[in-house]
GROMACS .gro file of C-alpha atoms in nm:
model
  292
    1MET     CA    1  -5.382  -4.880  -0.119
    2ALA     CA    2  -5.284  -5.055   0.204
    3ASP     CA    3  -5.390  -5.418   0.245
    4GLU     CA    4  -5.661  -5.526   0.493
    5ASP     CA    5  -5.411  -5.557   0.781
    6GLY     CA    6  -5.296  -5.199   0.735
    7GLU     CA    7  -4.957  -5.303   0.594
    8ILE     CA    8  -4.784  -5.087   0.334
    9THR     CA    9  -4.807  -5.236  -0.013
   10PRO     CA   10  -4.501  -5.245  -0.247
   11GLU     CA   11  -4.660  -4.971  -0.458
   12GLU     CA   12  -4.705  -4.749  -0.155
   13ASP     CA   13  -4.351  -4.821  -0.041
   14LEU     CA   14  -4.221  -4.699  -0.376
   15ILE     CA   15  -4.421  -4.379  -0.333
   16LEU     CA   16  -4.274  -4.326   0.014
   17GLN     CA   17  -3.917  -4.378  -0.107
   18ARG     CA   18  -3.970  -4.136  -0.395
   19GLN     CA   19  -4.117  -3.874  -0.161
   20LYS     CA   20  -3.818  -3.905   0.073
   21ARG     CA   21  -3.587  -3.860  -0.223
   22GLU     CA   22  -3.781  -3.554  -0.338
   23ARG     CA   23  -3.757  -3.402   0.011
   24LYS     CA   24  -3.382  -3.455   0.015
   25GLU     CA   25  -3.351  -3.299  -0.329
   26LEU     CA   26  -3.556  -3.002  -0.210
   27GLN     CA   27  -3.336  -2.975   0.099
   28ALA     CA   28  -3.024  -2.961  -0.122
   29LYS     CA   29  -3.183  -2.700  -0.347
   30VAL     CA   30  -3.281  -2.489  -0.043
   31GLN     CA   31  -2.923  -2.494   0.083
   32SER     CA   32  -2.801  -2.387  -0.259
   33LEU     CA   33  -3.052  -2.102  -0.269
   34LYS     CA   34  -2.953  -1.990   0.081
   35HIS     CA   35  -2.588  -1.969  -0.017
   36SER     CA   36  -2.674  -1.769  -0.327
   37VAL     CA   37  -2.793  -1.472  -0.117
   38PRO     CA   38  -2.525  -1.197  -0.126
   39LYS     CA   39  -2.424  -1.064   0.210
   40GLY     CA   40  -2.647  -0.776   0.315
   41ASP     CA   41  -2.874  -0.804   0.009
   42LYS     CA   42  -3.215  -0.779   0.174
   43LYS     CA   43  -3.404  -0.769  -0.154
   44LYS     CA   44  -3.243  -1.091  -0.275
   45LYS     CA   45  -3.304  -1.253   0.063
   46LYS     CA   46  -3.674  -1.172   0.038
   47GLU     CA   47  -3.693  -1.314  -0.314
   48ILE     CA   48  -3.517  -1.638  -0.216
   49THR     CA   49  -3.739  -1.675   0.091
   50ALA     CA   50  -4.049  -1.648  -0.125
   51GLU     CA   51  -3.909  -1.895  -0.378
   52ILE     CA   52  -3.831  -2.151  -0.108
   53ALA     CA   53  -4.178  -2.113   0.041
   54LEU     CA   54  -4.333  -2.174  -0.301
   55LEU     CA   55  -4.119  -2.483  -0.363
   56GLU     CA   56  -4.206  -2.624  -0.022
   57ALA     CA   57  -4.578  -2.557  -0.070
   58LYS     CA   58  -4.580  -2.725  -0.411
   59LEU     CA   59  -4.401  -3.032  -0.282
   60GLU     CA   60  -4.630  -3.058   0.019
   61GLU     CA   61  -4.937  -3.022  -0.204
   62LYS     CA   62  -4.805  -3.291  -0.439
   63HIS     CA   63  -4.731  -3.533  -0.158
   64ASN     CA   64  -5.068  -3.472   0.012
   65LYS     CA   65  -5.244  -3.548  -0.312
   66GLU     CA   66  -5.047  -3.870  -0.357
   67ASN     CA   67  -5.111  -3.974   0.003
   68ASN     CA   68  -5.483  -3.911  -0.025
   69GLU     CA   69  -5.494  -4.123  -0.335
   70SER     CA   70  -5.283  -4.402  -0.183
   71GLY     CA   71  -5.458  -4.424   0.157
   72GLN     CA   72  -5.432  -4.318   0.519
   73ASN     CA   73  -5.160  -4.566   0.618
   74CYS     CA   74  -4.925  -4.441   0.349
   75LYS     CA   75  -4.992  -4.082   0.454
   76LYS     CA   76  -4.926  -4.159   0.817
   77VAL     CA   77  -4.601  -4.348   0.759
   78ASP     CA   78  -4.487  -4.095   0.505
   79ASN     CA   79  -4.541  -3.804   0.745
   80ASP     CA   80  -4.355  -3.984   1.022
   81ALA     CA   81  -4.062  -4.065   0.793
   82GLY     CA   82  -4.035  -3.710   0.665
   83SER     CA   83  -4.076  -3.538   1.000
   84GLU     CA   84  -3.698  -3.517   1.049
   85LEU     CA   85  -3.645  -3.360   0.708
   86LEU     CA   86  -3.906  -3.088   0.711
   87PRO     CA   87  -3.746  -2.874   0.985
   88GLN     CA   88  -3.423  -2.877   0.788
   89ILE     CA   89  -3.582  -2.693   0.496
   90ASN     CA   90  -3.761  -2.440   0.710
   91ILE     CA   91  -3.726  -2.107   0.533
   92LEU     CA   92  -3.655  -1.940   0.865
   93ASP     CA   93  -3.312  -2.107   0.860
   94ILE     CA   94  -3.185  -1.851   0.609
   95ASN     CA   95  -2.955  -1.657   0.836
   96VAL     CA   96  -2.795  -1.392   0.623
   97PRO     CA   97  -2.583  -1.172   0.847
   98GLU     CA   98  -2.668  -0.804   0.835
   99GLU     CA   99  -2.396  -0.592   0.682
  100LYS     CA  100  -2.249  -0.356   0.936
  101LYS     CA  101  -2.243   0.008   0.835
  102VAL     CA  102  -1.888   0.124   0.771
  103THR     CA  103  -1.808   0.470   0.903
  104ARG     CA  104  -1.630   0.728   0.689
  105ALA     CA  105  -1.335   0.719   0.924
  106GLN     CA  106  -1.307   0.343   0.883
  107LYS     CA  107  -1.333   0.377   0.507
  108ARG     CA  108  -1.046   0.627   0.515
  109ARG     CA  109  -0.839   0.393   0.731
  110ASP     CA  110  -0.913   0.100   0.503
  111LYS     CA  111  -0.823   0.304   0.197
  112LYS     CA  112  -0.499   0.422   0.355
  113ALA     CA  113  -0.410   0.066   0.459
  114ALA     CA  114  -0.482  -0.060   0.106
  115GLN     CA  115  -0.266   0.215  -0.044
  116GLU     CA  116   0.019   0.138   0.195
  117LYS     CA  117  -0.007  -0.232   0.115
  118GLU     CA  118   0.005  -0.156  -0.257
  119ARG     CA  119   0.301   0.078  -0.205
  120GLN     CA  120   0.493  -0.194  -0.020
  121LYS     CA  121   0.419  -0.438  -0.302
  122ARG     CA  122   0.558  -0.191  -0.556
  123ILE     CA  123   0.870  -0.137  -0.344
  124GLU     CA  124   0.928  -0.512  -0.307
  125LYS     CA  125   0.877  -0.564  -0.680
  126ALA     CA  126   1.115  -0.279  -0.761
  127GLU     CA  127   1.378  -0.420  -0.526
  128VAL     CA  128   1.362  -0.757  -0.701
  129GLU     CA  129   1.382  -0.595  -1.044
  130ASN     CA  130   1.664  -0.362  -0.936
  131ILE     CA  131   1.911  -0.627  -0.821
  132HIS     CA  132   2.121  -0.549  -1.128
  133SER     CA  133   1.988  -0.197  -1.182
  134ALA     CA  134   2.192   0.118  -1.226
  135ARG     CA  135   2.112   0.210  -0.868
  136ASN     CA  136   2.259  -0.112  -0.727
  137VAL     CA  137   2.562  -0.091  -0.953
  138GLU     CA  138   2.622   0.263  -0.831
  139GLN     CA  139   2.581   0.157  -0.469
  140GLU     CA  140   2.833  -0.124  -0.509
  141LYS     CA  141   3.089   0.108  -0.671
  142LEU     CA  142   3.053   0.359  -0.389
  143LYS     CA  143   3.083   0.082  -0.132
  144SER     CA  144   3.404  -0.045  -0.292
  145THR     CA  145   3.546   0.308  -0.266
  146LEU     CA  146   3.434   0.384   0.088
  147THR     CA  147   3.489   0.052   0.267
  148PRO     CA  148   3.872   0.053   0.240
  149MET     CA  149   3.860   0.402   0.394
  150GLY     CA  150   3.654   0.279   0.687
  151LEU     CA  151   3.351   0.474   0.569
  152ILE     CA  152   2.986   0.387   0.516
  153ILE     CA  153   2.683   0.565   0.369
  154LYS     CA  154   2.413   0.686   0.603
  155GLU     CA  155   2.086   0.708   0.412
  156VAL     CA  156   1.897   1.039   0.409
  157ALA     CA  157   1.527   1.066   0.317
  158PRO     CA  158   1.464   1.163  -0.049
  159ASP     CA  159   1.227   1.448   0.038
  160GLY     CA  160   1.381   1.738  -0.155
  161HIS     CA  161   1.588   1.838   0.150
  162CYS     CA  162   1.842   1.554   0.119
  163LEU     CA  163   2.147   1.777   0.067
  164TYR     CA  164   2.066   1.996   0.366
  165ASN     CA  165   1.975   1.704   0.593
  166ALA     CA  166   2.296   1.525   0.497
  167ILE     CA  167   2.503   1.833   0.582
  168ALA     CA  168   2.306   1.885   0.905
  169ASP     CA  169   2.390   1.525   1.002
  170GLN     CA  170   2.759   1.588   0.934
  171LEU     CA  171   2.760   1.913   1.132
  172GLN     CA  172   2.584   1.751   1.426
  173ARG     CA  173   2.872   1.503   1.450
  174GLN     CA  174   3.095   1.808   1.503
  175ASN     CA  175   2.853   1.945   1.765
  176ILE     CA  176   2.736   2.216   1.526
  177GLN     CA  177   2.357   2.240   1.536
  178HIS     CA  178   2.171   2.312   1.214
  179THR     CA  179   1.844   2.201   1.057
  180TYR     CA  180   1.772   2.165   0.689
  181GLN     CA  181   1.573   2.489   0.706
  182SER     CA  182   1.846   2.690   0.877
  183LEU     CA  183   2.096   2.562   0.617
  184ARG     CA  184   1.863   2.661   0.335
  185GLU     CA  185   1.837   3.010   0.478
  186LEU     CA  186   2.215   3.025   0.527
  187ALA     CA  187   2.282   2.923   0.165
  188ALA     CA  188   2.020   3.162   0.024
  189ARG     CA  189   2.153   3.454   0.227
  190TYR     CA  190   2.515   3.388   0.128
  191MET     CA  191   2.426   3.356  -0.240
  192CYS     CA  192   2.226   3.680  -0.233
  193ASP     CA  193   2.517   3.861  -0.065
  194HIS     CA  194   2.764   3.721  -0.322
  195GLN     CA  195   2.553   3.736  -0.635
  196VAL     CA  196   2.851   3.803  -0.863
  197ASP     CA  197   3.007   3.468  -0.764
  198PHE     CA  198   2.701   3.261  -0.847
  199LEU     CA  199   2.496   3.439  -1.112
  200PRO     CA  200   2.720   3.335  -1.408
  201PHE     CA  201   2.663   2.968  -1.330
  202LEU     CA  202   2.283   2.978  -1.344
  203ILE     CA  203   2.129   2.918  -1.688
  204ASP     CA  204   1.763   2.945  -1.789
  205GLN     CA  205   1.678   2.595  -1.915
  206GLN     CA  206   1.422   2.729  -2.162
  207THR     CA  207   1.615   3.015  -2.321
  208GLY     CA  208   1.974   2.907  -2.255
  209ASP     CA  209   2.053   3.259  -2.126
  210CYS     CA  210   2.216   3.343  -1.795
  211TYR     CA  211   1.986   3.435  -1.511
  212THR     CA  212   1.886   3.798  -1.479
  213PRO     CA  213   1.926   3.959  -1.134
  214GLU     CA  214   1.550   3.930  -1.090
  215ALA     CA  215   1.554   3.560  -1.178
  216PHE     CA  216   1.849   3.508  -0.942
  217SER     CA  217   1.657   3.677  -0.659
  218GLN     CA  218   1.361   3.446  -0.727
  219TYR     CA  219   1.598   3.148  -0.728
  220CYS     CA  220   1.729   3.240  -0.383
  221GLN     CA  221   1.379   3.289  -0.249
  222GLU     CA  222   1.270   2.944  -0.369
  223LEU     CA  223   1.587   2.795  -0.223
  224CYS     CA  224   1.489   2.936   0.116
  225GLU     CA  225   1.113   2.874   0.111
  226THR     CA  226   1.053   2.553  -0.087
  227ALA     CA  227   1.184   2.195  -0.114
  228VAL     CA  228   1.369   2.270  -0.439
  229TRP     CA  229   1.664   2.037  -0.488
  230GLY     CA  230   2.010   2.166  -0.395
  231GLY     CA  231   2.334   2.114  -0.585
  232GLN     CA  232   2.698   2.216  -0.608
  233LEU     CA  233   2.631   2.591  -0.598
  234GLU     CA  234   2.445   2.555  -0.269
  235ILE     CA  235   2.725   2.336  -0.130
  236GLN     CA  236   2.973   2.606  -0.228
  237ALA     CA  237   2.760   2.868  -0.050
  238MET     CA  238   2.730   2.666   0.271
  239SER     CA  239   3.098   2.570   0.269
  240SER     CA  240   3.196   2.937   0.237
  241ALA     CA  241   2.945   3.058   0.496
  242LEU     CA  242   3.051   2.796   0.752
  243GLN     CA  243   3.419   2.794   0.643
  244ILE     CA  244   3.411   2.414   0.635
  245PRO     CA  245   3.560   2.197   0.357
  246VAL     CA  246   3.333   1.946   0.185
  247ARG     CA  247   3.429   1.619   0.015
  248ILE     CA  248   3.174   1.449  -0.211
  249PHE     CA  249   3.214   1.084  -0.317
  250GLN     CA  250   3.051   0.956  -0.634
  251ALA     CA  251   3.050   0.628  -0.827
  252VAL     CA  252   3.133   0.788  -1.161
  253GLY     CA  253   3.395   1.061  -1.185
  254PRO     CA  254   3.646   1.192  -0.934
  255THR     CA  255   3.576   1.285  -0.575
  256ILE     CA  256   3.470   1.650  -0.557
  257GLU     CA  257   3.640   1.874  -0.302
  258ILE     CA  258   3.504   2.218  -0.211
  259GLY     CA  259   3.640   2.473   0.035
  260GLN     CA  260   3.974   2.299   0.086
  261GLN     CA  261   4.126   2.635   0.181
  262TYR     CA  262   3.952   2.609   0.518
  263ASN     CA  263   4.132   2.430   0.802
  264ASN     CA  264   3.825   2.303   0.985
  265GLN     CA  265   3.718   1.937   0.989
  266GLU     CA  266   3.566   1.848   0.656
  267ILE     CA  267   3.220   1.707   0.605
  268LEU     CA  268   3.166   1.399   0.387
  269LEU     CA  269   2.881   1.340   0.143
  270SER     CA  270   2.794   1.088  -0.126
  271PHE     CA  271   2.631   1.190  -0.453
  272HIS     CA  272   2.397   0.943  -0.628
  273HIS     CA  273   2.271   0.967  -0.986
  274HIS     CA  274   2.025   0.677  -0.962
  275ALA     CA  275   1.902   0.669  -0.602
  276TYR     CA  276   1.536   0.578  -0.538
  277GLY     CA  277   1.446   0.618  -0.903
  278LEU     CA  278   1.414   0.989  -0.829
  279GLY     CA  279   1.733   1.108  -0.994
  280LYS     CA  280   2.010   1.294  -0.810
  281HIS     CA  281   2.043   1.245  -0.436
  282TYR     CA  282   2.283   1.318  -0.149
  283ASN     CA  283   2.362   1.106   0.157
  284SER     CA  284   2.581   1.153   0.460
  285VAL     CA  285   2.907   0.954   0.477
  286ILE     CA  286   3.023   0.844   0.823
  287ARG     CA  287   3.284   0.625   0.989
  288ILE     CA  288   3.199   0.257   1.018
  289GLY     CA  289   3.077   0.205   1.373
  290ASP     CA  290   2.930   0.555   1.402
  291GLU     CA  291   2.590   0.451   1.266
  292LEU     CA  292   2.408   0.537   1.589
   0.00000   0.00000   0.00000
């Protein structure tokens, strides 16, 4: 109780200090509850709002009861002292941002971006791991062969058409226009017209037998219409059809020369056993300084 002059007694002062402390503790708990609401979780937000309201009501009821028992002066001073704290625990302060609806197009873009990011990570990791890999060893050996000759490798995309794109690049440097598709058609047509020259060199991998004429015809069709990998037989066909010699550099084994009976300017290729982790691959070989 307050004394006769309306002063706060020591007992009442202790009650006021405790109530202030309890309000601060409630304020801290409210902040913790607010931060526990997951973004966009309306159900959780509603539950937390109700819980905060209940905690606030219980504390207010407790303090009112204490104030009524202690006297009017204590109640008045206590309310004035706590007036700056109460607004801070107002349940309306829970501002949980609404989750924006993500469109399907955005989801596709996000997925594609995530996949590209993951792909780049794999490439970077592979590059680090491959510093001393078979691919890098092969590249260095080829470089040591080509550099003294004033030559450099021009990379061609490993898309199944590497041989034909590499030859198309070489021909373009001689002002002969061809695409990978026109070269595929040229090779397929020449091989079909000269079946006897190529059929003995094609073996069925499952049976070990030579190709039948029907299987050879199917082979030529796939050569023309698909991205099936090309090799030495196709190089032989294109060299003969164009009457152009071909020289193929490789890290292991001798340089391969095809069509040397022709007097036209030769085209230069590099053959890789370990390129891109995809197996066999062809690139174009050009003069240093002709990169553009």
